[in-house]
Each structure stands twice: as C-alpha cells, then as structure tokens.
Amino acid sequence: MEVNLDKLVKLLKEGNTREKKYAAQKLGELKYENALDYLIEALMDRELTVRKSAFKALESMEQPSVIQYMKKYRERLTLFFINELKNSYWPVRSFAARILGKIGEKKAVKPLIELLNDREGYVRYFSIEALGKLGELSALPYLIRCLIDNCGNIRTYVVDSIIYLLENFPDEPTPQELMILEDSLGKIKEYDNPSIEESSAHIKKLIREKKSKKSRDFVIIHDKYPDDKQFEIIEVNI
C-alpha cells in the first residue's frame, strides 16, 4: 500500500500524541529526508514520547543529511534542552542530556556538569556520556570525581567517557589545559577505585601522554591560590 508522505508530515505537525509517534516512526522507516525539518521540530514536542520517536527516526536516516539539518537548529535546540535539564521529571532530564551530547554545543558543558550529582542514575549516565562527546577538557576533573559513584555501572560509563574525551583531544594542550591535566592526574589518584583499577591506570597513562606533549615548553609551579587554582604555568625557552 502506497504511503502518503505529505499526510505523515501533517500528522507529525498537527496530530495527537499517538499520531505524531506513528508518523515519526514511519518517516524514519521510509528515510524521508524532506521530513527532516519536521522531525527535528518534533524533538521539542511537549510530549516526551514524541521526542523519543522523532529521535529514533532521525538516527535511522542518513547521518550526513541529519547533521547538516541539525546545524540550522543548533542554537535553538541547545537553549531548549539546556532549559529541560531543570525539568522535575527525570526522564526529560536524561533525554535532554542525551540530545545535548549529540548536538555538540560546548555551552552545554556547565549545565551538564551540574547534573553529575543528579539523584537519578540515568540522568548521570547521559550527562557523563554527553560530556565525553563534547570534548571539553574543563569537564575532566568533574568526570573523575564520578569514579566513586555508588553505582557500579555509572563508574564504568565514566571510565569510557573519560577515555573517549582524552583519546579524541588534540595532542597540543594549551597552558590552561595543561593545568587541568595536572589537576586531573592528582584527582584520579585521590578517587581511585579498586573495581576499575586497570581502567584508571589507562586513564593516567593517557593524561601523562597529553601532558608530555608540552612538558618541554612549560613548567608547572605548584602553589595554592585563594580562588582554588592549584597551579601556575609559566612558559620557558628550552
């Protein structure tokens, strides 16, 4: 039976919750790229089930096209989902964190860091995953603190996220990033957990490798400052 694509788009835009979910599912199955704008709009539907259906549909489509379309909505989606991180309903918060990781906008880093202490494990998990994907080194010390999360699965996710962040981070850290790496190395020793000993060793190795890229150009001076900065970095000529 021939599917009326225009009718599906109309249902996605104007239908009830059940109809919107159905339309999103079918459009995803058919990989109808003319509906990309409407599926991205549906990510911000008032009903979480519609958002999830739209997200699943987008994931099933050709990713280069989806990514290109997402760029048009990047700012709007980012602001919308940062606001949703404050929602009282935890599934909304976890979905928002997941989407922010997909969008890749670094202004989401600080709000996501705040969710690392969320009472719900799924919210913490998707926040951890998003922070790893965003690739912002300033999140590293906060992720390391999660190595002592009381949930074993979360600790495993943290390790994966940290490793992903470090392996995909440029090999030429700035002086400020070098300071973060030094601070993080100290923290991972402080928060070491026997259950992830092997993974912790791998993380330490990655941090040391990133640090060594600049070790010939910078000297770290240990000190304690009122604003909690632990290190000063000065450039030297070798």
GROMACS .gro file of C-alpha atoms in nm:
model
  238
    1MET     CA    1   0.000   0.000   0.000
    2GLU     CA    2   0.135   0.341  -0.101
    3VAL     CA    3   0.212   0.571   0.189
    4ASN     CA    4   0.105   0.934   0.167
    5LEU     CA    5   0.420   1.109   0.285
    6ASP     CA    6   0.256   1.450   0.298
    7LYS     CA    7  -0.013   1.308   0.523
    8LEU     CA    8   0.252   1.167   0.757
    9VAL     CA    9   0.419   1.507   0.777
   10LYS     CA   10   0.084   1.668   0.853
   11LEU     CA   11   0.021   1.414   1.130
   12LEU     CA   12   0.363   1.482   1.276
   13LYS     CA   13   0.290   1.854   1.282
   14GLU     CA   14  -0.073   1.857   1.387
   15GLY     CA   15  -0.176   1.514   1.514
   16ASN     CA   16  -0.234   1.391   1.867
   17THR     CA   17   0.043   1.216   2.060
   18ARG     CA   18  -0.031   0.871   1.918
   19GLU     CA   19  -0.049   1.003   1.562
   20LYS     CA   20   0.274   1.200   1.597
   21LYS     CA   21   0.458   0.893   1.727
   22TYR     CA   22   0.325   0.684   1.438
   23ALA     CA   23   0.418   0.949   1.182
   24ALA     CA   24   0.771   0.987   1.318
   25GLN     CA   25   0.822   0.611   1.317
   26LYS     CA   26   0.702   0.572   0.957
   27LEU     CA   27   0.902   0.869   0.829
   28GLY     CA   28   1.211   0.718   0.988
   29GLU     CA   29   1.144   0.379   0.833
   30LEU     CA   30   1.096   0.540   0.491
   31LYS     CA   31   1.402   0.764   0.539
   32TYR     CA   32   1.205   1.056   0.402
   33GLU     CA   33   1.460   1.336   0.410
   34ASN     CA   34   1.205   1.604   0.317
   35ALA     CA   35   1.065   1.550   0.667
   36LEU     CA   36   1.392   1.626   0.847
   37ASP     CA   37   1.285   1.976   0.947
   38TYR     CA   38   0.964   1.842   1.098
   39LEU     CA   39   1.137   1.557   1.280
   40ILE     CA   40   1.388   1.798   1.433
   41GLU     CA   41   1.100   2.023   1.539
   42ALA     CA   42   0.937   1.716   1.695
   43LEU     CA   43   1.242   1.674   1.921
   44MET     CA   44   1.099   1.973   2.107
   45ASP     CA   45   0.741   1.843   2.124
   46ARG     CA   46   0.569   1.883   2.460
   47GLU     CA   47   0.535   1.504   2.488
   48LEU     CA   48   0.849   1.308   2.570
   49THR     CA   49   0.727   1.000   2.381
   50VAL     CA   50   0.702   1.207   2.062
   51ARG     CA   51   1.052   1.344   2.118
   52LYS     CA   52   1.189   0.993   2.154
   53SER     CA   53   1.011   0.872   1.840
   54ALA     CA   54   1.150   1.164   1.642
   55PHE     CA   55   1.499   1.097   1.777
   56LYS     CA   56   1.480   0.730   1.680
   57ALA     CA   57   1.361   0.828   1.332
   58LEU     CA   58   1.648   1.073   1.289
   59GLU     CA   59   1.900   0.809   1.398
   60SER     CA   60   1.771   0.573   1.128
   61MET     CA   61   1.830   0.825   0.848
   62GLU     CA   62   2.144   0.914   0.656
   63GLN     CA   63   2.356   1.083   0.921
   64PRO     CA   64   2.537   1.339   0.699
   65SER     CA   65   2.198   1.481   0.599
   66VAL     CA   66   2.071   1.480   0.957
   67ILE     CA   67   2.386   1.653   1.085
   68GLN     CA   68   2.359   1.919   0.815
   69TYR     CA   69   1.997   1.991   0.904
   70MET     CA   70   2.073   1.992   1.275
   71LYS     CA   71   2.317   2.279   1.223
   72LYS     CA   72   2.026   2.505   1.132
   73TYR     CA   73   1.860   2.431   1.465
   74ARG     CA   74   2.172   2.404   1.678
   75GLU     CA   75   2.127   2.723   1.879
   76ARG     CA   76   1.756   2.671   1.933
   77LEU     CA   77   1.790   2.305   2.028
   78THR     CA   78   2.074   2.382   2.267
   79LEU     CA   79   1.880   2.650   2.452
   80PHE     CA   80   1.567   2.434   2.463
   81PHE     CA   81   1.741   2.127   2.605
   82ILE     CA   82   1.961   2.319   2.848
   83ASN     CA   83   1.637   2.451   2.994
   84GLU     CA   84   1.494   2.097   3.002
   85LEU     CA   85   1.785   1.984   3.219
   86LYS     CA   86   1.600   2.158   3.502
   87ASN     CA   87   1.275   1.966   3.444
   88SER     CA   88   1.134   1.797   3.754
   89TYR     CA   89   1.064   1.476   3.558
   90TRP     CA   90   1.390   1.280   3.539
   91PRO     CA   91   1.324   1.107   3.202
   92VAL     CA   92   1.300   1.454   3.046
   93ARG     CA   93   1.633   1.549   3.204
   94SER     CA   94   1.806   1.233   3.083
   95PHE     CA   95   1.672   1.277   2.729
   96ALA     CA   96   1.785   1.640   2.726
   97ALA     CA   97   2.136   1.539   2.832
   98ARG     CA   98   2.146   1.274   2.560
   99ILE     CA   99   2.043   1.522   2.289
  100LEU     CA  100   2.292   1.783   2.407
  101GLY     CA  101   2.568   1.527   2.363
  102LYS     CA  102   2.451   1.473   2.005
  103ILE     CA  103   2.428   1.845   1.926
  104GLY     CA  104   2.783   1.910   2.039
  105GLU     CA  105   2.743   2.268   2.157
  106LYS     CA  106   3.001   2.347   2.424
  107LYS     CA  107   2.779   2.598   2.605
  108ALA     CA  108   2.601   2.289   2.743
  109VAL     CA  109   2.912   2.179   2.936
  110LYS     CA  110   2.846   2.374   3.256
  111PRO     CA  111   2.475   2.275   3.287
  112LEU     CA  112   2.569   1.911   3.222
  113ILE     CA  113   2.839   1.920   3.489
  114GLU     CA  114   2.572   2.031   3.736
  115LEU     CA  115   2.375   1.715   3.656
  116LEU     CA  116   2.659   1.484   3.758
  117ASN     CA  117   2.513   1.495   4.109
  118ASP     CA  118   2.158   1.418   3.995
  119ARG     CA  119   1.978   1.164   4.213
  120GLU     CA  120   1.877   0.956   3.908
  121GLY     CA  121   2.135   0.721   3.760
  122TYR     CA  122   2.011   0.756   3.402
  123VAL     CA  123   2.046   1.133   3.421
  124ARG     CA  124   2.402   1.099   3.548
  125TYR     CA  125   2.482   0.845   3.279
  126PHE     CA  126   2.364   1.056   2.985
  127SER     CA  127   2.531   1.365   3.132
  128ILE     CA  128   2.858   1.173   3.161
  129GLU     CA  129   2.823   1.042   2.805
  130ALA     CA  130   2.745   1.390   2.671
  131LEU     CA  131   3.043   1.550   2.845
  132GLY     CA  132   3.276   1.293   2.694
  133LYS     CA  133   3.139   1.360   2.346
  134LEU     CA  134   3.158   1.738   2.385
  135GLY     CA  135   3.533   1.704   2.430
  136GLU     CA  136   3.575   1.998   2.667
  137LEU     CA  137   3.874   1.931   2.890
  138SER     CA  138   3.735   2.152   3.169
  139ALA     CA  139   3.485   1.872   3.239
  140LEU     CA  140   3.761   1.617   3.308
  141PRO     CA  141   3.812   1.684   3.683
  142TYR     CA  142   3.436   1.660   3.739
  143LEU     CA  143   3.413   1.333   3.547
  144ILE     CA  144   3.698   1.192   3.754
  145ARG     CA  145   3.503   1.263   4.072
  146CYS     CA  146   3.230   1.035   3.935
  147LEU     CA  147   3.470   0.740   3.959
  148ILE     CA  148   3.343   0.699   4.315
  149ASP     CA  149   2.976   0.696   4.211
  150ASN     CA  150   2.781   0.447   4.424
  151CYS     CA  151   2.653   0.276   4.108
  152GLY     CA  152   2.899   0.032   3.953
  153ASN     CA  153   2.757   0.075   3.602
  154ILE     CA  154   2.796   0.452   3.627
  155ARG     CA  155   3.163   0.410   3.721
  156THR     CA  156   3.214   0.202   3.408
  157TYR     CA  157   3.041   0.465   3.194
  158VAL     CA  158   3.262   0.734   3.347
  159VAL     CA  159   3.575   0.544   3.251
  160ASP     CA  160   3.452   0.506   2.892
  161SER     CA  161   3.362   0.874   2.871
  162ILE     CA  162   3.697   0.993   3.010
  163ILE     CA  163   3.891   0.766   2.775
  164TYR     CA  164   3.685   0.889   2.478
  165LEU     CA  165   3.747   1.252   2.575
  166LEU     CA  166   4.123   1.204   2.617
  167GLU     CA  167   4.173   0.991   2.306
  168ASN     CA  168   3.993   1.248   2.091
  169PHE     CA  169   4.151   1.554   2.249
  170PRO     CA  170   4.420   1.738   2.046
  171ASP     CA  171   4.780   1.648   2.124
  172GLU     CA  172   4.883   2.009   2.177
  173PRO     CA  173   4.722   2.128   2.504
  174THR     CA  174   4.726   2.497   2.587
  175PRO     CA  175   4.885   2.612   2.915
  176GLN     CA  176   4.540   2.622   3.075
  177GLU     CA  177   4.461   2.273   2.951
  178LEU     CA  178   4.794   2.152   3.079
  179MET     CA  179   4.697   2.282   3.420
  180ILE     CA  180   4.369   2.088   3.402
  181LEU     CA  181   4.555   1.769   3.308
  182GLU     CA  182   4.791   1.810   3.604
  183ASP     CA  183   4.499   1.872   3.837
  184SER     CA  184   4.312   1.573   3.694
  185LEU     CA  185   4.607   1.341   3.742
  186GLY     CA  186   4.610   1.427   4.111
  187LYS     CA  187   4.236   1.380   4.140
  188ILE     CA  188   4.231   1.039   3.975
  189LYS     CA  189   4.484   0.919   4.232
  190GLU     CA  190   4.260   1.059   4.505
  191TYR     CA  191   3.943   0.899   4.367
  192ASP     CA  192   4.096   0.569   4.257
  193ASN     CA  193   3.856   0.277   4.294
  194PRO     CA  194   3.984  -0.084   4.314
  195SER     CA  195   3.695  -0.204   4.096
  196ILE     CA  196   3.827  -0.003   3.800
  197GLU     CA  197   4.199  -0.024   3.876
  198GLU     CA  198   4.301  -0.131   3.525
  199SER     CA  199   4.092   0.141   3.360
  200SER     CA  200   4.226   0.403   3.600
  201ALA     CA  201   4.579   0.307   3.501
  202HIS     CA  202   4.488   0.355   3.136
  203ILE     CA  203   4.341   0.699   3.210
  204LYS     CA  204   4.655   0.802   3.398
  205LYS     CA  205   4.863   0.689   3.101
  206LEU     CA  206   4.654   0.897   2.860
  207ILE     CA  207   4.679   1.205   3.082
  208ARG     CA  208   5.056   1.169   3.109
  209GLU     CA  209   5.083   1.132   2.731
  210LYS     CA  210   4.885   1.453   2.675
  211LYS     CA  211   5.094   1.635   2.935
  212SER     CA  212   5.421   1.519   2.781
  213LYS     CA  213   5.339   1.697   2.455
  214LYS     CA  214   5.407   2.028   2.627
  215SER     CA  215   5.645   1.925   2.900
  216ARG     CA  216   5.942   2.073   2.714
  217ASP     CA  217   5.776   2.412   2.675
  218PHE     CA  218   5.611   2.475   3.009
  219VAL     CA  219   5.696   2.446   3.373
  220ILE     CA  220   5.422   2.394   3.632
  221ILE     CA  221   5.468   2.581   3.958
  222HIS     CA  222   5.272   2.427   4.243
  223ASP     CA  223   5.100   2.674   4.470
  224LYS     CA  224   4.766   2.733   4.637
  225TYR     CA  225   4.563   3.035   4.543
  226PRO     CA  226   4.255   3.189   4.707
  227ASP     CA  227   4.043   3.109   4.401
  228ASP     CA  228   4.133   2.739   4.430
  229LYS     CA  229   4.366   2.737   4.132
  230GLN     CA  230   4.632   2.489   4.225
  231PHE     CA  231   4.891   2.557   3.961
  232GLU     CA  232   5.058   2.836   3.773
  233ILE     CA  233   5.209   2.762   3.436
  234ILE     CA  234   5.496   2.967   3.301
  235GLU     CA  235   5.645   2.939   2.955
  236VAL     CA  236   6.016   2.883   2.934
  237ASN     CA  237   6.259   2.871   2.648
  238ILE     CA  238   6.441   2.541   2.630
   0.00000   0.00000   0.00000
